[in-house]
């Protein structure tokens, strides 16, 4: 991955959204966009857009705006998307299946390299032509293959045990889909995905919107 200065966490959280919008613009054949137009699409101010991009050295031209292709590539460089991160999935249940079948990972810099589970009846089966391997083989696999990220789609009662197994084998990044939030450390990075949190917020906003429409 190319070296770059550390960006504020709030900026990093917005960057994937910028990247998605820029990708859409590129696919539409739009070559440039102003901070105002991009901000309107994202629901942020033009000054916020300019501030975010300035934080990593990108600047638009007055009367021209930002070059969509160049800006998109700069964000790819920041996230190392041209380096192709190697990802393994631990847990071949419904969610593990869905992740393994998702076609968008590789074009965005992430390759699902292996899937692990403990259920004897599914060992050897294939998802998207990726064989399910018994978790007992994890150490052997990691010794023979470089792994950047482990996606944890295991039952809640096993996630701490599996997280320890994964990190003990040298994997430094965890993408955790368990309701239990894992904690990062100096040498382990964690992204906790709490889907129910998003649904709770969505449900709350739905009730609020309905209350405004039907105040009585």
mmCIF file of C-alpha atoms in Angstrom:
data_model
loop_
_atom_site.group_PDB
_atom_site.id
_atom_site.type_symbol
_atom_site.label_atom_id
_atom_site.label_comp_id
_atom_site.label_asym_id
_atom_site.label_seq_id
_atom_site.Cartn_x
_atom_site.Cartn_y
_atom_site.Cartn_z
ATOM 1 C CA UNK A 1 0.000 0.000 0.000
ATOM 2 C CA UNK A 2 1.241 3.471 -0.821
ATOM 3 C CA UNK A 3 2.272 5.603 2.138
ATOM 4 C CA UNK A 4 -0.001 8.456 3.110
ATOM 5 C CA UNK A 5 -0.483 10.623 6.134
ATOM 6 C CA UNK A 6 -3.020 9.587 8.751
ATOM 7 C CA UNK A 7 -6.394 11.209 8.165
ATOM 8 C CA UNK A 8 -8.988 12.115 10.818
ATOM 9 C CA UNK A 9 -11.381 9.234 11.530
ATOM 10 C CA UNK A 10 -14.405 11.355 10.584
ATOM 11 C CA UNK A 11 -12.892 11.982 7.151
ATOM 12 C CA UNK A 12 -12.081 8.282 6.700
ATOM 13 C CA UNK A 13 -15.706 7.378 7.467
ATOM 14 C CA UNK A 14 -16.914 9.709 4.701
ATOM 15 C CA UNK A 15 -14.378 8.560 2.116
ATOM 16 C CA UNK A 16 -16.158 5.342 1.053
ATOM 17 C CA UNK A 17 -19.289 7.404 0.296
ATOM 18 C CA UNK A 18 -17.252 9.839 -1.787
ATOM 19 C CA UNK A 19 -15.742 6.877 -3.586
ATOM 20 C CA UNK A 20 -19.159 5.370 -4.378
ATOM 21 C CA UNK A 21 -20.465 8.651 -5.768
ATOM 22 C CA UNK A 22 -17.326 9.211 -7.812
ATOM 23 C CA UNK A 23 -17.567 5.672 -9.204
ATOM 24 C CA UNK A 24 -21.160 6.337 -10.244
ATOM 25 C CA UNK A 25 -20.145 9.612 -11.880
ATOM 26 C CA UNK A 26 -17.341 7.837 -13.736
ATOM 27 C CA UNK A 27 -19.756 5.187 -14.987
ATOM 28 C CA UNK A 28 -22.079 7.970 -16.187
ATOM 29 C CA UNK A 29 -19.238 9.516 -18.163
ATOM 30 C CA UNK A 30 -19.054 12.641 -15.967
ATOM 31 C CA UNK A 31 -15.456 13.855 -15.880
ATOM 32 C CA UNK A 32 -15.642 16.699 -13.374
ATOM 33 C CA UNK A 33 -17.774 17.844 -10.476
ATOM 34 C CA UNK A 34 -17.875 20.845 -8.160
ATOM 35 C CA UNK A 35 -17.706 20.598 -4.384
ATOM 36 C CA UNK A 36 -21.220 22.046 -4.246
ATOM 37 C CA UNK A 37 -22.705 19.389 -6.544
ATOM 38 C CA UNK A 38 -20.892 16.563 -4.785
ATOM 39 C CA UNK A 39 -21.944 17.932 -1.411
ATOM 40 C CA UNK A 40 -25.575 18.117 -2.543
ATOM 41 C CA UNK A 41 -25.463 14.474 -3.608
ATOM 42 C CA UNK A 42 -24.053 13.452 -0.231
ATOM 43 C CA UNK A 43 -26.021 15.787 1.996
ATOM 44 C CA UNK A 44 -22.971 17.711 3.236
ATOM 45 C CA UNK A 45 -21.784 21.259 2.631
ATOM 46 C CA UNK A 46 -19.437 22.258 -0.155
ATOM 47 C CA UNK A 47 -16.979 23.526 2.450
ATOM 48 C CA UNK A 48 -17.007 20.110 4.137
ATOM 49 C CA UNK A 49 -16.194 18.456 0.808
ATOM 50 C CA UNK A 50 -13.320 20.852 0.170
ATOM 51 C CA UNK A 51 -12.013 20.397 3.717
ATOM 52 C CA UNK A 52 -12.131 16.596 3.446
ATOM 53 C CA UNK A 53 -10.299 16.535 0.133
ATOM 54 C CA UNK A 54 -7.770 19.130 1.220
ATOM 55 C CA UNK A 55 -6.882 16.867 4.168
ATOM 56 C CA UNK A 56 -5.143 14.500 1.739
ATOM 57 C CA UNK A 57 -3.916 17.134 -0.678
ATOM 58 C CA UNK A 58 -6.645 17.115 -3.341
ATOM 59 C CA UNK A 59 -7.793 20.494 -4.598
ATOM 60 C CA UNK A 60 -10.233 21.518 -7.269
ATOM 61 C CA UNK A 61 -9.831 24.291 -9.790
ATOM 62 C CA UNK A 62 -12.031 27.367 -9.635
ATOM 63 C CA UNK A 63 -14.577 27.205 -12.414
ATOM 64 C CA UNK A 64 -13.682 23.591 -13.170
ATOM 65 C CA UNK A 65 -14.181 21.613 -9.974
ATOM 66 C CA UNK A 66 -12.595 18.231 -9.297
ATOM 67 C CA UNK A 67 -11.378 15.751 -11.880
ATOM 68 C CA UNK A 68 -13.561 12.692 -11.157
ATOM 69 C CA UNK A 69 -11.079 10.059 -12.402
ATOM 70 C CA UNK A 70 -8.127 11.608 -10.581
ATOM 71 C CA UNK A 71 -10.018 12.107 -7.324
ATOM 72 C CA UNK A 72 -11.402 8.569 -7.398
ATOM 73 C CA UNK A 73 -7.901 7.180 -7.946
ATOM 74 C CA UNK A 74 -6.520 9.218 -5.053
ATOM 75 C CA UNK A 75 -9.122 7.670 -2.764
ATOM 76 C CA UNK A 76 -8.249 4.205 -4.118
ATOM 77 C CA UNK A 77 -4.618 4.940 -3.237
ATOM 78 C CA UNK A 78 -5.561 6.020 0.301
ATOM 79 C CA UNK A 79 -7.437 2.773 0.923
ATOM 80 C CA UNK A 80 -4.950 0.600 -0.957
ATOM 81 C CA UNK A 81 -7.658 -0.742 -3.244
ATOM 82 C CA UNK A 82 -5.219 -1.539 -6.051
ATOM 83 C CA UNK A 83 -3.205 -3.826 -3.761
ATOM 84 C CA UNK A 84 -5.970 -6.511 -3.489
ATOM 85 C CA UNK A 85 -6.407 -7.403 0.173
ATOM 86 C CA UNK A 86 -6.725 -11.119 0.901
ATOM 87 C CA UNK A 87 -9.835 -11.925 2.971
ATOM 88 C CA UNK A 88 -10.886 -15.169 4.618
ATOM 89 C CA UNK A 89 -14.373 -15.887 5.944
ATOM 90 C CA UNK A 90 -14.793 -17.765 9.219
ATOM 91 C CA UNK A 91 -18.289 -19.231 9.320
ATOM 92 C CA UNK A 92 -20.049 -20.655 6.254
ATOM 93 C CA UNK A 93 -23.616 -20.019 7.386
ATOM 94 C CA UNK A 94 -26.126 -17.816 5.604
ATOM 95 C CA UNK A 95 -24.145 -14.619 6.111
ATOM 96 C CA UNK A 96 -20.855 -16.278 5.220
ATOM 97 C CA UNK A 97 -22.472 -17.602 2.040
ATOM 98 C CA UNK A 98 -23.770 -14.153 1.147
ATOM 99 C CA UNK A 99 -20.355 -12.552 1.625
ATOM 100 C CA UNK A 100 -18.618 -15.251 -0.403
ATOM 101 C CA UNK A 101 -21.077 -14.797 -3.270
ATOM 102 C CA UNK A 102 -20.905 -11.009 -3.373
ATOM 103 C CA UNK A 103 -19.414 -9.982 -6.703
ATOM 104 C CA UNK A 104 -18.332 -6.478 -5.716
ATOM 105 C CA UNK A 105 -15.386 -7.301 -3.479
ATOM 106 C CA UNK A 106 -12.668 -8.026 -5.998
ATOM 107 C CA UNK A 107 -13.302 -5.022 -8.243
ATOM 108 C CA UNK A 108 -12.961 -2.858 -5.143
ATOM 109 C CA UNK A 109 -9.696 -4.363 -3.923
ATOM 110 C CA UNK A 110 -10.740 -7.334 -1.748
ATOM 111 C CA UNK A 111 -10.396 -11.005 -2.719
ATOM 112 C CA UNK A 112 -12.199 -13.749 -0.813
ATOM 113 C CA UNK A 113 -9.417 -16.320 -0.639
ATOM 114 C CA UNK A 114 -10.790 -19.019 1.677
ATOM 115 C CA UNK A 115 -13.789 -20.008 3.791
ATOM 116 C CA UNK A 116 -13.581 -21.899 7.094
ATOM 117 C CA UNK A 117 -16.152 -23.718 9.204
ATOM 118 C CA UNK A 118 -16.332 -26.548 11.742
ATOM 119 C CA UNK A 119 -19.404 -28.455 10.526
ATOM 120 C CA UNK A 120 -18.142 -31.770 9.066
ATOM 121 C CA UNK A 121 -21.061 -32.081 6.650
ATOM 122 C CA UNK A 122 -20.119 -28.958 4.679
ATOM 123 C CA UNK A 123 -16.322 -29.308 4.644
ATOM 124 C CA UNK A 124 -15.205 -29.671 1.048
ATOM 125 C CA UNK A 125 -18.265 -27.933 -0.396
ATOM 126 C CA UNK A 126 -17.618 -24.892 -2.584
ATOM 127 C CA UNK A 127 -19.099 -21.393 -2.591
ATOM 128 C CA UNK A 128 -18.266 -19.374 -5.696
ATOM 129 C CA UNK A 129 -15.663 -22.040 -6.431
ATOM 130 C CA UNK A 130 -14.015 -21.485 -3.024
ATOM 131 C CA UNK A 131 -13.692 -24.661 -0.975
ATOM 132 C CA UNK A 132 -14.869 -24.690 2.634
ATOM 133 C CA UNK A 133 -11.945 -25.733 4.837
ATOM 134 C CA UNK A 134 -12.142 -27.037 8.407
ATOM 135 C CA UNK A 135 -11.129 -24.431 10.954
ATOM 136 C CA UNK A 136 -8.548 -26.866 12.311
ATOM 137 C CA UNK A 137 -6.566 -26.123 9.124
ATOM 138 C CA UNK A 138 -6.419 -22.365 9.731
ATOM 139 C CA UNK A 139 -2.867 -22.328 11.102
ATOM 140 C CA UNK A 140 -1.602 -24.404 8.195
ATOM 141 C CA UNK A 141 -3.411 -22.170 5.698
ATOM 142 C CA UNK A 142 -2.042 -18.943 7.175
ATOM 143 C CA UNK A 143 1.480 -20.352 7.161
ATOM 144 C CA UNK A 144 1.179 -21.077 3.434
ATOM 145 C CA UNK A 145 -0.895 -18.059 2.357
ATOM 146 C CA UNK A 146 -0.852 -14.348 3.109
ATOM 147 C CA UNK A 147 -4.076 -13.192 4.800
ATOM 148 C CA UNK A 148 -4.910 -9.545 5.467
ATOM 149 C CA UNK A 149 -8.438 -9.680 6.881
ATOM 150 C CA UNK A 150 -10.675 -12.236 8.589
ATOM 151 C CA UNK A 151 -14.436 -11.795 8.304
ATOM 152 C CA UNK A 152 -16.086 -13.345 11.370
ATOM 153 C CA UNK A 153 -19.586 -14.647 10.689
ATOM 154 C CA UNK A 154 -19.713 -17.156 13.530
ATOM 155 C CA UNK A 155 -22.334 -17.539 16.300
ATOM 156 C CA UNK A 156 -22.122 -15.001 19.106
ATOM 157 C CA UNK A 157 -21.013 -17.601 21.669
ATOM 158 C CA UNK A 158 -17.928 -18.472 19.585
ATOM 159 C CA UNK A 159 -16.746 -15.092 18.357
ATOM 160 C CA UNK A 160 -14.271 -14.376 21.177
ATOM 161 C CA UNK A 161 -12.715 -17.819 20.813
ATOM 162 C CA UNK A 162 -12.478 -17.485 17.029
ATOM 163 C CA UNK A 163 -11.126 -13.944 17.224
ATOM 164 C CA UNK A 164 -8.342 -15.153 19.509
ATOM 165 C CA UNK A 165 -7.564 -18.067 17.199
ATOM 166 C CA UNK A 166 -7.374 -15.750 14.196
ATOM 167 C CA UNK A 167 -5.167 -13.130 15.842
ATOM 168 C CA UNK A 168 -2.930 -15.782 17.436
ATOM 169 C CA UNK A 169 -2.234 -16.917 13.881
ATOM 170 C CA UNK A 170 -1.022 -13.478 12.866
ATOM 171 C CA UNK A 171 -4.090 -11.964 11.191
ATOM 172 C CA UNK A 172 -4.220 -8.300 12.173
ATOM 173 C CA UNK A 173 -7.608 -7.125 10.839
ATOM 174 C CA UNK A 174 -11.029 -8.416 11.912
ATOM 175 C CA UNK A 175 -14.319 -7.683 10.146
ATOM 176 C CA UNK A 176 -16.732 -8.720 12.868
ATOM 177 C CA UNK A 177 -20.413 -9.396 12.177
ATOM 178 C CA UNK A 178 -21.164 -10.676 15.674
ATOM 179 C CA UNK A 179 -23.405 -8.721 18.087
ATOM 180 C CA UNK A 180 -20.431 -8.762 20.480
ATOM 181 C CA UNK A 181 -18.143 -5.820 19.784
ATOM 182 C CA UNK A 182 -14.499 -6.758 19.604
ATOM 183 C CA UNK A 183 -11.902 -4.267 20.816
ATOM 184 C CA UNK A 184 -8.968 -3.089 18.767
ATOM 185 C CA UNK A 185 -5.443 -2.930 20.147
ATOM 186 C CA UNK A 186 -2.116 -1.429 19.140
ATOM 187 C CA UNK A 187 -1.529 -4.161 16.564
ATOM 188 C CA UNK A 188 -5.070 -5.457 15.845
ATOM 189 C CA UNK A 189 -7.618 -3.410 13.909
ATOM 190 C CA UNK A 190 -11.331 -4.177 14.120
ATOM 191 C CA UNK A 191 -14.422 -3.106 12.234
ATOM 192 C CA UNK A 192 -17.594 -4.134 14.080
ATOM 193 C CA UNK A 193 -20.622 -4.392 11.781
ATOM 194 C CA UNK A 194 -23.834 -4.068 13.785
ATOM 195 C CA UNK A 195 -26.652 -4.514 11.289
ATOM 196 C CA UNK A 196 -29.396 -4.420 13.914
ATOM 197 C CA UNK A 197 -28.202 -0.949 14.988
ATOM 198 C CA UNK A 198 -28.850 0.330 11.484
ATOM 199 C CA UNK A 199 -32.302 -1.271 11.449
ATOM 200 C CA UNK A 200 -33.149 0.267 14.832
ATOM 201 C CA UNK A 201 -32.246 3.723 13.526
ATOM 202 C CA UNK A 202 -34.240 3.079 10.350
ATOM 203 C CA UNK A 203 -37.245 1.932 12.379
ATOM 204 C CA UNK A 204 -37.018 4.991 14.610
ATOM 205 C CA UNK A 205 -36.858 7.334 11.621
ATOM 206 C CA UNK A 206 -39.832 5.538 10.055
ATOM 207 C CA UNK A 207 -41.928 6.030 13.182
ATOM 208 C CA UNK A 208 -40.856 9.670 13.401
ATOM 209 C CA UNK A 209 -41.800 10.281 9.769
ATOM 210 C CA UNK A 210 -45.171 8.570 10.238
ATOM 211 C CA UNK A 211 -45.831 10.673 13.343
ATOM 212 C CA UNK A 212 -45.258 13.872 11.357
ATOM 213 C CA UNK A 213 -47.657 12.731 8.650
ATOM 214 C CA UNK A 214 -50.282 11.578 11.163
ATOM 215 C CA UNK A 215 -49.945 13.906 14.164
ATOM 216 C CA UNK A 216 -53.284 12.816 15.614
#
